[in-house]
Amino acid sequence: MVRIKVHSLWCLFIRMVVMLISRHAITSAQRRGEEVQTSKKWAAGQNKQHLVTKNTAKLDRETEELHHDRVPLEVGKVIQQGRQEKGLTQKDLATKINEKPQIIADYECGRAIPNNQVMGKIERAIGLKLRGKDIGQPLEPKTKKK
């Protein structure tokens, strides 16, 4: 405990000495008439973390909404109906396609961001098309090439 206090006091002392030396060097250079270049850090030593600037206000007035596309509710209903026709719960379907049950719930509610891999797995599991023009139509089995 004492060691930490001594160390922190020593560090504080060193910082103060460096600051005094640098201030002294600046003032002596100014007295000699030499050119001194200084720059102020933005909001240095002030609590301006939550300051509203012109750019912030401009962004607030911006009307364009940026968001990710979600799975349409139509697709969610097709997944739910296909799953129920097969007699599967959300958990069963998730296990069958090696995904978490929450992902199935998100797709059915329309909260999920579409992922073609997951959509393909669900299509094959329930046997219905979820992408393209004919959503809800039976999935044609792929023929093997010989």
PDB file of C-alpha atoms in Angstrom, residues 9-108:
ATOM      1  CA  LEU A   9       3.489  10.484  -5.748  1.00  0.00           C
ATOM      2  CA  TRP A  10       6.767  10.061  -7.627  1.00  0.00           C
ATOM      3  CA  CYS A  11       4.895   9.870 -10.970  1.00  0.00           C
ATOM      4  CA  LEU A  12       2.933  12.996 -10.061  1.00  0.00           C
ATOM      5  CA  PHE A  13       6.174  14.794  -9.167  1.00  0.00           C
ATOM      6  CA  ILE A  14       7.777  13.807 -12.485  1.00  0.00           C
ATOM      7  CA  ARG A  15       4.728  15.015 -14.454  1.00  0.00           C
ATOM      8  CA  MET A  16       4.786  18.368 -12.630  1.00  0.00           C
ATOM      9  CA  VAL A  17       8.513  18.826 -13.324  1.00  0.00           C
ATOM     10  CA  VAL A  18       8.068  18.010 -17.024  1.00  0.00           C
ATOM     11  CA  MET A  19       5.133  20.405 -17.250  1.00  0.00           C
ATOM     12  CA  LEU A  20       7.105  23.214 -15.566  1.00  0.00           C
ATOM     13  CA  ILE A  21      10.109  22.623 -17.829  1.00  0.00           C
ATOM     14  CA  SER A  22       7.972  22.681 -20.972  1.00  0.00           C
ATOM     15  CA  ARG A  23       6.137  25.840 -19.822  1.00  0.00           C
ATOM     16  CA  HIS A  24       9.466  27.480 -18.968  1.00  0.00           C
ATOM     17  CA  ALA A  25      10.888  26.543 -22.387  1.00  0.00           C
ATOM     18  CA  ILE A  26       7.856  28.035 -24.160  1.00  0.00           C
ATOM     19  CA  THR A  27       7.893  31.310 -22.218  1.00  0.00           C
ATOM     20  CA  SER A  28      11.661  31.747 -22.603  1.00  0.00           C
ATOM     21  CA  ALA A  29      11.382  31.143 -26.370  1.00  0.00           C
ATOM     22  CA  GLN A  30       8.597  33.723 -26.585  1.00  0.00           C
ATOM     23  CA  ARG A  31      10.709  36.253 -24.630  1.00  0.00           C
ATOM     24  CA  ARG A  32      13.583  35.768 -27.067  1.00  0.00           C
ATOM     25  CA  GLY A  33      11.172  36.498 -29.927  1.00  0.00           C
ATOM     26  CA  GLU A  34      11.378  33.066 -31.438  1.00  0.00           C
ATOM     27  CA  GLU A  35       8.417  31.607 -33.258  1.00  0.00           C
ATOM     28  CA  VAL A  36       6.485  29.186 -31.076  1.00  0.00           C
ATOM     29  CA  GLN A  37       3.882  26.909 -32.574  1.00  0.00           C
ATOM     30  CA  THR A  38       1.161  25.709 -30.241  1.00  0.00           C
ATOM     31  CA  SER A  39      -2.045  23.788 -30.815  1.00  0.00           C
ATOM     32  CA  LYS A  40      -4.982  23.365 -28.512  1.00  0.00           C
ATOM     33  CA  LYS A  41      -6.581  19.974 -28.163  1.00  0.00           C
ATOM     34  CA  TRP A  42     -10.306  19.992 -28.778  1.00  0.00           C
ATOM     35  CA  ALA A  43     -12.224  20.126 -25.486  1.00  0.00           C
ATOM     36  CA  ALA A  44      -9.048  19.455 -23.515  1.00  0.00           C
ATOM     37  CA  GLY A  45      -9.708  19.470 -19.798  1.00  0.00           C
ATOM     38  CA  GLN A  46     -13.417  20.068 -20.254  1.00  0.00           C
ATOM     39  CA  ASN A  47     -16.383  17.782 -19.908  1.00  0.00           C
ATOM     40  CA  LYS A  48     -17.688  18.054 -23.452  1.00  0.00           C
ATOM     41  CA  GLN A  49     -18.537  14.424 -24.117  1.00  0.00           C
ATOM     42  CA  HIS A  50     -22.202  15.113 -24.752  1.00  0.00           C
ATOM     43  CA  LEU A  51     -21.913  18.469 -26.464  1.00  0.00           C
ATOM     44  CA  VAL A  52     -24.382  19.102 -29.293  1.00  0.00           C
ATOM     45  CA  THR A  53     -22.511  20.469 -32.278  1.00  0.00           C
ATOM     46  CA  LYS A  54     -23.713  21.693 -35.651  1.00  0.00           C
ATOM     47  CA  ASN A  55     -23.003  18.289 -37.192  1.00  0.00           C
ATOM     48  CA  THR A  56     -25.022  16.490 -34.516  1.00  0.00           C
ATOM     49  CA  ALA A  57     -28.003  18.752 -35.106  1.00  0.00           C
ATOM     50  CA  LYS A  58     -27.667  18.233 -38.853  1.00  0.00           C
ATOM     51  CA  LEU A  59     -27.647  14.471 -38.375  1.00  0.00           C
ATOM     52  CA  ASP A  60     -30.732  14.700 -36.167  1.00  0.00           C
ATOM     53  CA  ARG A  61     -32.591  16.590 -38.886  1.00  0.00           C
ATOM     54  CA  GLU A  62     -31.632  13.979 -41.467  1.00  0.00           C
ATOM     55  CA  THR A  63     -34.774  12.212 -42.661  1.00  0.00           C
ATOM     56  CA  GLU A  64     -33.213   9.179 -44.312  1.00  0.00           C
ATOM     57  CA  GLU A  65     -33.620   6.105 -42.159  1.00  0.00           C
ATOM     58  CA  LEU A  66     -30.877   3.539 -42.443  1.00  0.00           C
ATOM     59  CA  HIS A  67     -31.822   0.018 -41.406  1.00  0.00           C
ATOM     60  CA  HIS A  68     -31.354  -3.561 -42.492  1.00  0.00           C
ATOM     61  CA  ASP A  69     -34.028  -5.331 -44.494  1.00  0.00           C
ATOM     62  CA  ARG A  70     -35.982  -7.868 -42.492  1.00  0.00           C
ATOM     63  CA  VAL A  71     -37.679 -11.107 -43.471  1.00  0.00           C
ATOM     64  CA  PRO A  72     -41.181 -10.288 -44.772  1.00  0.00           C
ATOM     65  CA  LEU A  73     -44.089 -11.438 -42.596  1.00  0.00           C
ATOM     66  CA  GLU A  74     -45.366 -13.462 -45.569  1.00  0.00           C
ATOM     67  CA  VAL A  75     -42.224 -15.603 -45.401  1.00  0.00           C
ATOM     68  CA  GLY A  76     -42.608 -15.935 -41.625  1.00  0.00           C
ATOM     69  CA  LYS A  77     -46.160 -17.223 -42.028  1.00  0.00           C
ATOM     70  CA  VAL A  78     -45.049 -19.713 -44.707  1.00  0.00           C
ATOM     71  CA  ILE A  79     -42.334 -21.014 -42.367  1.00  0.00           C
ATOM     72  CA  GLN A  80     -44.829 -21.347 -39.521  1.00  0.00           C
ATOM     73  CA  GLN A  81     -47.442 -23.131 -41.661  1.00  0.00           C
ATOM     74  CA  GLY A  82     -44.879 -25.475 -43.233  1.00  0.00           C
ATOM     75  CA  ARG A  83     -43.426 -26.299 -39.833  1.00  0.00           C
ATOM     76  CA  GLN A  84     -46.870 -27.034 -38.384  1.00  0.00           C
ATOM     77  CA  GLU A  85     -47.820 -29.198 -41.390  1.00  0.00           C
ATOM     78  CA  LYS A  86     -44.735 -31.322 -40.719  1.00  0.00           C
ATOM     79  CA  GLY A  87     -45.671 -31.483 -37.021  1.00  0.00           C
ATOM     80  CA  LEU A  88     -42.494 -29.737 -35.892  1.00  0.00           C
ATOM     81  CA  THR A  89     -42.013 -27.263 -33.074  1.00  0.00           C
ATOM     82  CA  GLN A  90     -39.665 -24.306 -33.468  1.00  0.00           C
ATOM     83  CA  LYS A  91     -37.118 -26.203 -31.408  1.00  0.00           C
ATOM     84  CA  ASP A  92     -37.464 -29.346 -33.566  1.00  0.00           C
ATOM     85  CA  LEU A  93     -37.011 -27.363 -36.776  1.00  0.00           C
ATOM     86  CA  ALA A  94     -34.023 -25.521 -35.311  1.00  0.00           C
ATOM     87  CA  THR A  95     -32.422 -28.828 -34.299  1.00  0.00           C
ATOM     88  CA  LYS A  96     -33.088 -30.264 -37.747  1.00  0.00           C
ATOM     89  CA  ILE A  97     -31.278 -27.388 -39.495  1.00  0.00           C
ATOM     90  CA  ASN A  98     -28.550 -26.992 -36.817  1.00  0.00           C
ATOM     91  CA  GLU A  99     -29.591 -23.504 -35.721  1.00  0.00           C
ATOM     92  CA  LYS A 100     -30.826 -22.023 -32.446  1.00  0.00           C
ATOM     93  CA  PRO A 101     -34.586 -21.990 -31.728  1.00  0.00           C
ATOM     94  CA  GLN A 102     -34.462 -18.187 -31.396  1.00  0.00           C
ATOM     95  CA  ILE A 103     -33.473 -17.929 -35.058  1.00  0.00           C
ATOM     96  CA  ILE A 104     -36.621 -19.774 -36.120  1.00  0.00           C
ATOM     97  CA  ALA A 105     -38.701 -17.516 -33.857  1.00  0.00           C
ATOM     98  CA  ASP A 106     -37.048 -14.421 -35.377  1.00  0.00           C
ATOM     99  CA  TYR A 107     -37.723 -15.617 -38.930  1.00  0.00           C
ATOM    100  CA  GLU A 108     -41.369 -16.368 -38.139  1.00  0.00           C
TER     101      GLU A 108
END
